[in-house]
Coordinates of C-alpha atoms in Angstrom, one line a residue:
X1 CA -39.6 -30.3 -3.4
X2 CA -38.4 -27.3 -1.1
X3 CA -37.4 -30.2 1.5
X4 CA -34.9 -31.7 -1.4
X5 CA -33.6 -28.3 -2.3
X6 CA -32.7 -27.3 1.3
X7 CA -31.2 -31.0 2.1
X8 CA -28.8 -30.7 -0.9
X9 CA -27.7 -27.0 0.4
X10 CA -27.0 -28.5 3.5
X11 CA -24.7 -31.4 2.4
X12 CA -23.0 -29.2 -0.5
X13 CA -22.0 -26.8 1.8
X14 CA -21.2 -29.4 4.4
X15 CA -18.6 -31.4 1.3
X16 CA -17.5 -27.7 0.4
X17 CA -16.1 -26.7 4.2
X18 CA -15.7 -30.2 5.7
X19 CA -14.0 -32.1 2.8
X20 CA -10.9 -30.1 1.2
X21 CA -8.6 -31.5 -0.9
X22 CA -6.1 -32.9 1.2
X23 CA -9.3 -34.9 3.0
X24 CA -10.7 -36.0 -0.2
X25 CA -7.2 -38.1 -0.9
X26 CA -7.3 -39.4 2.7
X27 CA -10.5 -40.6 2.3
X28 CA -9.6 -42.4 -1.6
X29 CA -11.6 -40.0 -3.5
X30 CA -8.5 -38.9 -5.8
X31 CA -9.2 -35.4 -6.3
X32 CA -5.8 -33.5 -6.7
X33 CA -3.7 -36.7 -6.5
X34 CA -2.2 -38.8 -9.6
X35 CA -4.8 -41.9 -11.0
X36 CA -8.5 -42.1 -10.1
X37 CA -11.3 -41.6 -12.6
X38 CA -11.9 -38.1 -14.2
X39 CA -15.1 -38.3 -12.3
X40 CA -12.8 -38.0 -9.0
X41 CA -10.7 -35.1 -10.1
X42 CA -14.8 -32.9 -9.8
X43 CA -15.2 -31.8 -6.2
X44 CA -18.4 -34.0 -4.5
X45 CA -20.5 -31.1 -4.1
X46 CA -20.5 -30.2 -7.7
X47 CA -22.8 -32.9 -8.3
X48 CA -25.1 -32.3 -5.6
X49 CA -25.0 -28.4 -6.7
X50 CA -25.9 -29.3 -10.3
X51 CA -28.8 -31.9 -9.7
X52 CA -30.0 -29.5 -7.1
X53 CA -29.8 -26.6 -10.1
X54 CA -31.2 -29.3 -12.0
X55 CA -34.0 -30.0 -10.2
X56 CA -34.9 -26.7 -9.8
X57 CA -35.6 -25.4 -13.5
X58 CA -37.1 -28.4 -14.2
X59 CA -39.9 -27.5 -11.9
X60 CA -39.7 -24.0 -12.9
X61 CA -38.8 -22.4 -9.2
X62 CA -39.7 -19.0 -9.7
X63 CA -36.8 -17.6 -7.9
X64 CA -33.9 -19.2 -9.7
X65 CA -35.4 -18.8 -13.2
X66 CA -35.6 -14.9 -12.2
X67 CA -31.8 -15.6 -10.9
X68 CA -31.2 -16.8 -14.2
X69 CA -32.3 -14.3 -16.3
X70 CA -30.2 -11.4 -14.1
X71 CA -27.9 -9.6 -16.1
X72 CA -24.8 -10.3 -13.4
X73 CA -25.3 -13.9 -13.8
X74 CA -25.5 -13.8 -17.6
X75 CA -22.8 -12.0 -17.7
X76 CA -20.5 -14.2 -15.6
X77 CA -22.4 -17.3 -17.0
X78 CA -20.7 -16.4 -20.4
X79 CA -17.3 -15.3 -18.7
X80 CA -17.7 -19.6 -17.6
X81 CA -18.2 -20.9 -20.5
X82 CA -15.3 -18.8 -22.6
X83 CA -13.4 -20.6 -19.8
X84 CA -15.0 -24.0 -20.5
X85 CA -14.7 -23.9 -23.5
X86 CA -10.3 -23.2 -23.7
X87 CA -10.4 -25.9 -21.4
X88 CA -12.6 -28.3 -23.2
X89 CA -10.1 -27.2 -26.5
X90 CA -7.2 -28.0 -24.0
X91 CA -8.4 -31.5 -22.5
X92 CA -8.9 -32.9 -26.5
X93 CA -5.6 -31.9 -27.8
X94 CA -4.8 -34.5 -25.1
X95 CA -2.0 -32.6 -23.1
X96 CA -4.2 -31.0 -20.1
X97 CA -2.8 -30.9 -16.3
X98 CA -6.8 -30.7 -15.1
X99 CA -8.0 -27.5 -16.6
X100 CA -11.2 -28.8 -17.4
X101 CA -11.6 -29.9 -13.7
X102 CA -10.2 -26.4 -12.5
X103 CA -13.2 -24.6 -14.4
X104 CA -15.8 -26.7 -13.2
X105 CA -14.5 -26.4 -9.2
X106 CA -13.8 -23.1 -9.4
X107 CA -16.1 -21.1 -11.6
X108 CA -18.8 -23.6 -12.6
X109 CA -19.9 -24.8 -9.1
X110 CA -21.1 -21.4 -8.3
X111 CA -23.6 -20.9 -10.9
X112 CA -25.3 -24.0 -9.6
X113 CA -25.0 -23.6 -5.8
X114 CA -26.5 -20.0 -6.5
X115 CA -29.6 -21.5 -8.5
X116 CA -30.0 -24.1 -5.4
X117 CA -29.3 -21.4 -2.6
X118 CA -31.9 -18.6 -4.1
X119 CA -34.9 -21.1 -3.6
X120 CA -34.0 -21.2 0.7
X121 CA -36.1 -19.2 2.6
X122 CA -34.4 -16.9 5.3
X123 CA -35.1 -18.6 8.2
X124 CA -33.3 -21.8 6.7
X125 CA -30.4 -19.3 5.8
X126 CA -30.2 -18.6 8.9
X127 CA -29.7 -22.0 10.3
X128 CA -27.0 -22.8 8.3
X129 CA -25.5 -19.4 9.0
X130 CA -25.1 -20.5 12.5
X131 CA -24.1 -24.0 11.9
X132 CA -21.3 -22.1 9.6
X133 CA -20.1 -19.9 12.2
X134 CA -19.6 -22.3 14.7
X135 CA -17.9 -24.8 11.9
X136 CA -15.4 -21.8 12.2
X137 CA -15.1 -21.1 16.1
X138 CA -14.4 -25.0 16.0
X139 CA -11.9 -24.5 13.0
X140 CA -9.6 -21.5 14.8
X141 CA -9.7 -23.6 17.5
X142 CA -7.9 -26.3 15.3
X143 CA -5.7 -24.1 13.7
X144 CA -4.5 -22.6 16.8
X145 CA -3.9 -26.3 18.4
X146 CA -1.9 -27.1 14.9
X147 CA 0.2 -24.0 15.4
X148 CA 1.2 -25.0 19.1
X149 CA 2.1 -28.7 18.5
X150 CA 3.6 -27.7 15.1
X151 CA 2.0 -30.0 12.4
X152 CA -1.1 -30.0 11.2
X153 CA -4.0 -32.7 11.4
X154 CA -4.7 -33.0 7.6
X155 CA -1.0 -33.5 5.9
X156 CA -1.5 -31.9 2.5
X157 CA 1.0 -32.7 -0.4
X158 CA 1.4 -28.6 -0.8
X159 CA 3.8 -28.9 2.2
X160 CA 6.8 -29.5 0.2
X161 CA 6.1 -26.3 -0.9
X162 CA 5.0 -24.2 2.0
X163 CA 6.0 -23.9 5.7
X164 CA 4.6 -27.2 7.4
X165 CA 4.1 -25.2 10.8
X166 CA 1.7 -23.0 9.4
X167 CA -1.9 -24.1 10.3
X168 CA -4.8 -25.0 8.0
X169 CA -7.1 -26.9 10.1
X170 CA -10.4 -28.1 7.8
X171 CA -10.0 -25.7 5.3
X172 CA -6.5 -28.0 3.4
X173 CA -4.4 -24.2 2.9
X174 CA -3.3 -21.5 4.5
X175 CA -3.9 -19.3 2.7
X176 CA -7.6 -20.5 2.3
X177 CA -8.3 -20.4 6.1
X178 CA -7.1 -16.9 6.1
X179 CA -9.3 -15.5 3.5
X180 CA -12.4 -17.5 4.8
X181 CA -11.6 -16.6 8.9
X182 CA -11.0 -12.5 7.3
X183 CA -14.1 -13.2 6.1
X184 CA -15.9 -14.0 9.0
X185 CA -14.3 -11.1 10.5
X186 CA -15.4 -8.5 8.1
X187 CA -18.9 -9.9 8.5
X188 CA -19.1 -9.6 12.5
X189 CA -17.8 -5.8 12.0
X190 CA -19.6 -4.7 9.4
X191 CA -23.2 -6.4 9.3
X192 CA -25.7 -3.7 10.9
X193 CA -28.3 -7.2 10.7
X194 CA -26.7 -9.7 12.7
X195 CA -28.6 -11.3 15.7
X196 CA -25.8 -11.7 17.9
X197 CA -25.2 -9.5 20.8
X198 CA -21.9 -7.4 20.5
X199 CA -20.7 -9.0 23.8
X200 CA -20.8 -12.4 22.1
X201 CA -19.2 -11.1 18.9
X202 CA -16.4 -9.2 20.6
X203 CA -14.8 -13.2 21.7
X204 CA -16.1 -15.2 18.6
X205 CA -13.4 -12.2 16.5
X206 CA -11.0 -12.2 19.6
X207 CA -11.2 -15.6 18.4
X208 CA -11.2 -15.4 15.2
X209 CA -8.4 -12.6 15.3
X210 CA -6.0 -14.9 16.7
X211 CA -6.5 -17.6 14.3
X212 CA -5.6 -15.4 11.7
X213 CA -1.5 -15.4 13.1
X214 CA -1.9 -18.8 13.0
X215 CA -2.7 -19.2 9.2
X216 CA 0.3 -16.8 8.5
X217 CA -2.0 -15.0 5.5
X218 CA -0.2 -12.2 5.4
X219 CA -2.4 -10.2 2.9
X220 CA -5.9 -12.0 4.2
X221 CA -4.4 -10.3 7.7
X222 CA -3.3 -6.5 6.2
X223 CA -6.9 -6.4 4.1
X224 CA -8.6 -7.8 6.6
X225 CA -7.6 -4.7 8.7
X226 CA -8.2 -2.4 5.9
X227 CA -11.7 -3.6 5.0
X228 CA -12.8 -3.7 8.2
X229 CA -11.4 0.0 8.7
X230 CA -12.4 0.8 5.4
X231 CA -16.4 -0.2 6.6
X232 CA -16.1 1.5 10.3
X233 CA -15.6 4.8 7.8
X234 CA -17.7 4.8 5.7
X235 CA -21.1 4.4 7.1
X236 CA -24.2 5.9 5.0
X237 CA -27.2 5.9 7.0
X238 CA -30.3 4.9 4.9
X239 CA -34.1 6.4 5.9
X240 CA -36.2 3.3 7.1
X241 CA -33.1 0.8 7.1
X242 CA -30.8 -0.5 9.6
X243 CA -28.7 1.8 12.0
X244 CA -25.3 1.6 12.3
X245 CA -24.9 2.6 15.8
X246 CA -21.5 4.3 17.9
X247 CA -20.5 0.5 19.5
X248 CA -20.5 -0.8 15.6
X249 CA -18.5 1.6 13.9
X250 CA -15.7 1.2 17.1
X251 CA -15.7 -2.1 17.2
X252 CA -13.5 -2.7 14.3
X253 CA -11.0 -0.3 16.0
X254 CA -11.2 -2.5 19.6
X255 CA -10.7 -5.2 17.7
X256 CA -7.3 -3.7 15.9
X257 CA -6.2 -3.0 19.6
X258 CA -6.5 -6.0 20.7
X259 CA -4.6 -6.7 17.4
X260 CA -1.3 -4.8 18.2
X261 CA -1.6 -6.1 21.8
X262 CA -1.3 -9.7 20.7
X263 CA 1.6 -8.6 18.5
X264 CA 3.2 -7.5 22.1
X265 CA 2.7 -10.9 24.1
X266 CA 5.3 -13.9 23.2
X267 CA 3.5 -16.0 21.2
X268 CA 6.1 -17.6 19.0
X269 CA 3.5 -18.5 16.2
X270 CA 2.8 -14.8 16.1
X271 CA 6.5 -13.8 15.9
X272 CA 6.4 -15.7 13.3
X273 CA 3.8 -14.6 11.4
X274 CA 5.2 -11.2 11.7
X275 CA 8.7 -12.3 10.9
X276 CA 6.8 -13.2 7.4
X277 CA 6.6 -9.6 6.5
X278 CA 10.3 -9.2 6.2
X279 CA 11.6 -12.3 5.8
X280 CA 8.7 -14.1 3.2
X281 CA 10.6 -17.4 2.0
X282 CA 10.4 -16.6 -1.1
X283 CA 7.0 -15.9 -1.6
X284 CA 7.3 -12.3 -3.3
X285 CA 10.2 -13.5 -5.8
X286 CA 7.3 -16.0 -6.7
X287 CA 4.8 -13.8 -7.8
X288 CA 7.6 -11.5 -9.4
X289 CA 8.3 -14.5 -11.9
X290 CA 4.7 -14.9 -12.7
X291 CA 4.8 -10.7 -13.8
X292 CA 7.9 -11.9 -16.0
X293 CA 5.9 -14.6 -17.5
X294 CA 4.1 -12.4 -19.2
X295 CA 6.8 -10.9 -20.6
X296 CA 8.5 -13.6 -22.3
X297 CA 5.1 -14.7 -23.7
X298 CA 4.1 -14.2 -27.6
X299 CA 1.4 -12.5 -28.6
X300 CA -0.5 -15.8 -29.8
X301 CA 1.0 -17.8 -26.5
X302 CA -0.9 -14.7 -24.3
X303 CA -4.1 -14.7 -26.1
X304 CA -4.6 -18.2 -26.1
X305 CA -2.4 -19.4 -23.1
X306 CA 0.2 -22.2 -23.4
X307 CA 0.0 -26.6 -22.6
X308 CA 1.0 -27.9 -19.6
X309 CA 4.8 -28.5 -21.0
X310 CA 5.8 -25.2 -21.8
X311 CA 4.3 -24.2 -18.2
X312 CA 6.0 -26.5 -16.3
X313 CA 9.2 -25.6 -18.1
X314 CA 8.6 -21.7 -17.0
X315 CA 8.1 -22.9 -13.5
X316 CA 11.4 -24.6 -13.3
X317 CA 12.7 -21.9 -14.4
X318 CA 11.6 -19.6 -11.9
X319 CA 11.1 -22.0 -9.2
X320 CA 7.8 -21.7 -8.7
X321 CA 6.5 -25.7 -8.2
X322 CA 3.5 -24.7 -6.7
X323 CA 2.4 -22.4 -9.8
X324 CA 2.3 -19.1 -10.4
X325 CA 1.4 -17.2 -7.2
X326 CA -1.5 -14.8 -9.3
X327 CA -4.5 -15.6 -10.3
X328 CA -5.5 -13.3 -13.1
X329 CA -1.6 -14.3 -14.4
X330 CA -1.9 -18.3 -13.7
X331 CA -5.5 -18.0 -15.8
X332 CA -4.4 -16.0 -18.9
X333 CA -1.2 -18.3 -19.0
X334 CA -3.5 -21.3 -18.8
X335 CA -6.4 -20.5 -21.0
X336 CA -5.6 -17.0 -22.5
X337 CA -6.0 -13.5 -22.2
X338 CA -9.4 -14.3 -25.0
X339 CA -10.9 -16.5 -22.1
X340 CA -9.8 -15.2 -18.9
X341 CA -11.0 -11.3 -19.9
X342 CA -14.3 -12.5 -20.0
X343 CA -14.0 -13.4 -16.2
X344 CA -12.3 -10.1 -15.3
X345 CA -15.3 -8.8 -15.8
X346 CA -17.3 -11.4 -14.6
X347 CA -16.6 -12.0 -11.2
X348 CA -16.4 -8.8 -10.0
X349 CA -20.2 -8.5 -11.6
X350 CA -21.5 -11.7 -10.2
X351 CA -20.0 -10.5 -6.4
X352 CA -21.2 -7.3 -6.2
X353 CA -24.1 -7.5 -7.9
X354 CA -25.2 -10.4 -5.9
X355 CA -23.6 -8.5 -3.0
X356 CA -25.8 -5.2 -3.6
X357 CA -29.6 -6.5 -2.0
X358 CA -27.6 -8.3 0.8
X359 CA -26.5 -6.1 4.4
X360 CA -23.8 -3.8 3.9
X361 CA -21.1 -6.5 5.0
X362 CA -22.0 -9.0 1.8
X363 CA -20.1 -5.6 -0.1
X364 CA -16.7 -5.4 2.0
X365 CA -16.5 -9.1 1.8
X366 CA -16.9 -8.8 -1.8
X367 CA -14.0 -6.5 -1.5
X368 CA -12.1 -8.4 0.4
X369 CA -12.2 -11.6 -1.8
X370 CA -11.3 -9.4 -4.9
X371 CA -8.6 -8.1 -2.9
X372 CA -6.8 -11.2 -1.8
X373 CA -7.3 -14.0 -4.7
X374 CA -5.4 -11.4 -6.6
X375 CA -2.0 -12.1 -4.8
X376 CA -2.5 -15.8 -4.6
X377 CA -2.9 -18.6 -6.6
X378 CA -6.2 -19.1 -5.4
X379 CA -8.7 -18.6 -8.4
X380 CA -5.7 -19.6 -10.8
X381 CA -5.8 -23.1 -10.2
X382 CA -9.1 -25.9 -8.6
X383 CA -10.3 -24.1 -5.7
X384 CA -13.4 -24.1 -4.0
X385 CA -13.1 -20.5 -2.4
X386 CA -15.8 -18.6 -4.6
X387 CA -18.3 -21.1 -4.0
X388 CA -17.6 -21.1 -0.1
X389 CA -17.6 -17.0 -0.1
X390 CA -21.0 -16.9 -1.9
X391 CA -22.5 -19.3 1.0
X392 CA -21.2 -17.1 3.4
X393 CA -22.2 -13.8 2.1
X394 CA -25.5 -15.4 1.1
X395 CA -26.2 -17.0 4.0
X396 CA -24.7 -14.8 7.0
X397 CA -25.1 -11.0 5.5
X398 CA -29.2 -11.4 4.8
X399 CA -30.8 -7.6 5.0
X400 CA -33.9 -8.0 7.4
X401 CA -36.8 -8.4 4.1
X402 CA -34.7 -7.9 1.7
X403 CA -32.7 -11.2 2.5
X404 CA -32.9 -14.3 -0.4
X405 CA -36.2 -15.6 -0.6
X406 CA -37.6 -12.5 1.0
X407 CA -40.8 -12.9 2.9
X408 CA -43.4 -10.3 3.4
X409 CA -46.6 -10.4 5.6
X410 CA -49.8 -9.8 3.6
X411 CA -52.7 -7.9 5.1
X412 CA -54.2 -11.6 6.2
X413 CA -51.1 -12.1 8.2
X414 CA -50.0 -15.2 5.8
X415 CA -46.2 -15.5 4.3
X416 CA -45.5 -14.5 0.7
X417 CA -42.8 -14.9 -1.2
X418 CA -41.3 -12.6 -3.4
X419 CA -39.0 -13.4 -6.8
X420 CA -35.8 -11.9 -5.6
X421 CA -34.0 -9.7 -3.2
X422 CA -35.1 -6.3 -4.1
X423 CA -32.7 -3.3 -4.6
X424 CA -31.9 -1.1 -1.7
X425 CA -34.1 2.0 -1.2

């Protein structure tokens, strides 16, 4: 049973980072392009997630039916299903663009990977931790090599919108690589748990740094900085946990440094990226329209969103093909202010709450992803983003015992295992 559960973590989370949606259409499963069943339009690990979920209640795992019955997950597991529910609505009045798909990628998936990844013991976590991090040493290597020879590997169909030379490597946008690589960053400055040796962290977010220019995020680069900053500051020392010593709290400011002297050397993709500050393309008249949206909604059409037509029409109007460029905007003009509240106030829940057991760098990463999905599309349209941020914070930011799964030694010297990840001290 365990053996089944950790197998399907390991190949969800393998579909979820290796096979993006520009991969999935090379490969003829039709996920974001035109035709294909509706069964092809559902990312592949959603169905590994949900018989792994599945599997798992059936057989009454102690530790997901205590994950169930958490008041974060309630909470967001209504906040899904008001979502679910406008989009079910949607997808029978017969004029849908894939909401229903959307919700199920992007907020659904979670729930499920969360009930399979709470049964993992640490050591397990831990494996794929590593596994994950050098998926993403490999991954700014692409996107650096896609930068220099100026196309990238995976052609996506979002180029006719965005700047082909920006890189994207395995992760199929931009703007996703960004947010995940920040994240990795946060992680190696903040966690006071990590294993590795600061002189092997210091390359993997030189690294990591530099990869970051090459994805041209420009707010995944500026919060990145600030989070980071933000965790160097704020340091609360706890009696009997984990030290944050003199080397961690600089390191974040080293790495800055080394920041602003890459921002010296000519590096065009870096100019660039910096150029994108004043000079954007367009990008900040975009999410200017989807502000004015709002505005020239009714009070019926904002409550309970508008079809695919009238949507369309607005983004011809303001130019905006790719969608409106905010979220929390792109949901309540989708499905409603009446089904996208509920989420307001469930995400943030779900993250910090699962955040709050974890090492002190599951929080700033929860910050960080709160931070950026805002200005993007991101959690507005079928992304897989929240479920590949929970993996990492679950996975990479475990607290010593208080990781998922938590094992203590009894007085016999055998393994326990406890319910949940117990609140701090």
């Amino acid at each position: 049973m365990y053996r089944l559960m950790y197998y399907i973590v390991i190949a969800g989370a393998a579909l979820l980072f290796l096979f993006n949606a520009p991969l999935l259409n090379l490969v003829g499963w039709a996920y974001s392009t035109g035709g294909g069943s509706i069964l092809t339009k559902i990312h592949p690990s959603f169905y590994l997630f949900f018989i792994g979920a599945g599997v798992s209640l059936f057989f009454g795992q102690r530790r997901s039916w205590a994950l169930v019955m958490t008041p974060r997950f309630i909470v967001y597991l209504i906040a899904v299903l008001a979502l679910l529910g406008r989009a079910i609505f949607i997808t029978l009045a017969g004029k849908n663009e894939g909401e229903l798909s959307s919700i199920i990628d992007t907020f659904l998936t979670p729930l499920f990977l969360l009930i399979c990844l709470y049964v993992i013991n640490p050591p397990d976590l831990t494996k794929i931790g590593m596994a994950l991090r050098i998926f993403f040493v490999c991954n700014s290597l692409m996107g650096l090599v896609e930068r220099l020879v100026g196309f990238r590997f995976i052609p996506s169909f979002l180029d006719q919108y965005i700047n082909q030379d920006r890189a994207a490597a395995m992760l199929g946008h931009p703007l996703n690589a960004a947010l995940l690589t920040g994240t990795l960053i946060v992680y190696l400055t903040t966690a006071t748990q990590t294993r590795t040796r600061m002189s092997l962290r210091v390359p993997e977010l030189l690294l990591h740094t530099l990869a970051m220019f090459a994805y041209g995020g420009r707010s995944a680069l500026v919060f990145t900085v600030a989070v980071v900053l933000l965790g160097s500051i704020m340091v609360r020392q706890e009696a009997g946990g984990p030290k944050v010593g003199m080397a961690q709290r600089l390191l974040p400011f080293f790495i800055i440094i080394a920041g602003v002297g890459l921002v010296f050397l000519p590096i065009p993709f870096i100019d660039a990226t910096l150029d994108r500050f004043t000079n954007d393309t367009g990008s900040s008249q975009t999410r200017d329209s989807a502000l004015q949206v709002l505005g020239m909604l009714s009070f019926d059409q904002l409550m309970t969103g508008i079809n695919v037509t009238q949507r369309e029409t607005f983004m011809t109007f303001f130019n905006t093909p790719a969608g409106f460029e905010v979220s929390w905007i792109a949901l309540t003009v989708t499905y409603g202010l009446l089904a996208t509240i509920p989420m307001m106030i469930g995400l943030p829940t779900l993250l910090f709450g699962t955040a709050r057991p974890l090492d002190r760098s599951a929080f700033y990463i929860a910050v960080l992803f709160m931070i950026v999905t805002i200005g993007s599309l991101s959690l507005g349209s079928k992304s897989l983003l929240l479920s590949q941020t929970l993996i990492l914070m679950l996975v990479l930011t475990q607290r010593g015992n208080l990781a998922i799964g938590r094992s203590a030694i009894d007085g016999r010297g055998q393994a326990r295992q406890s319910v949940l990840p117990q609140p701090r001290p």
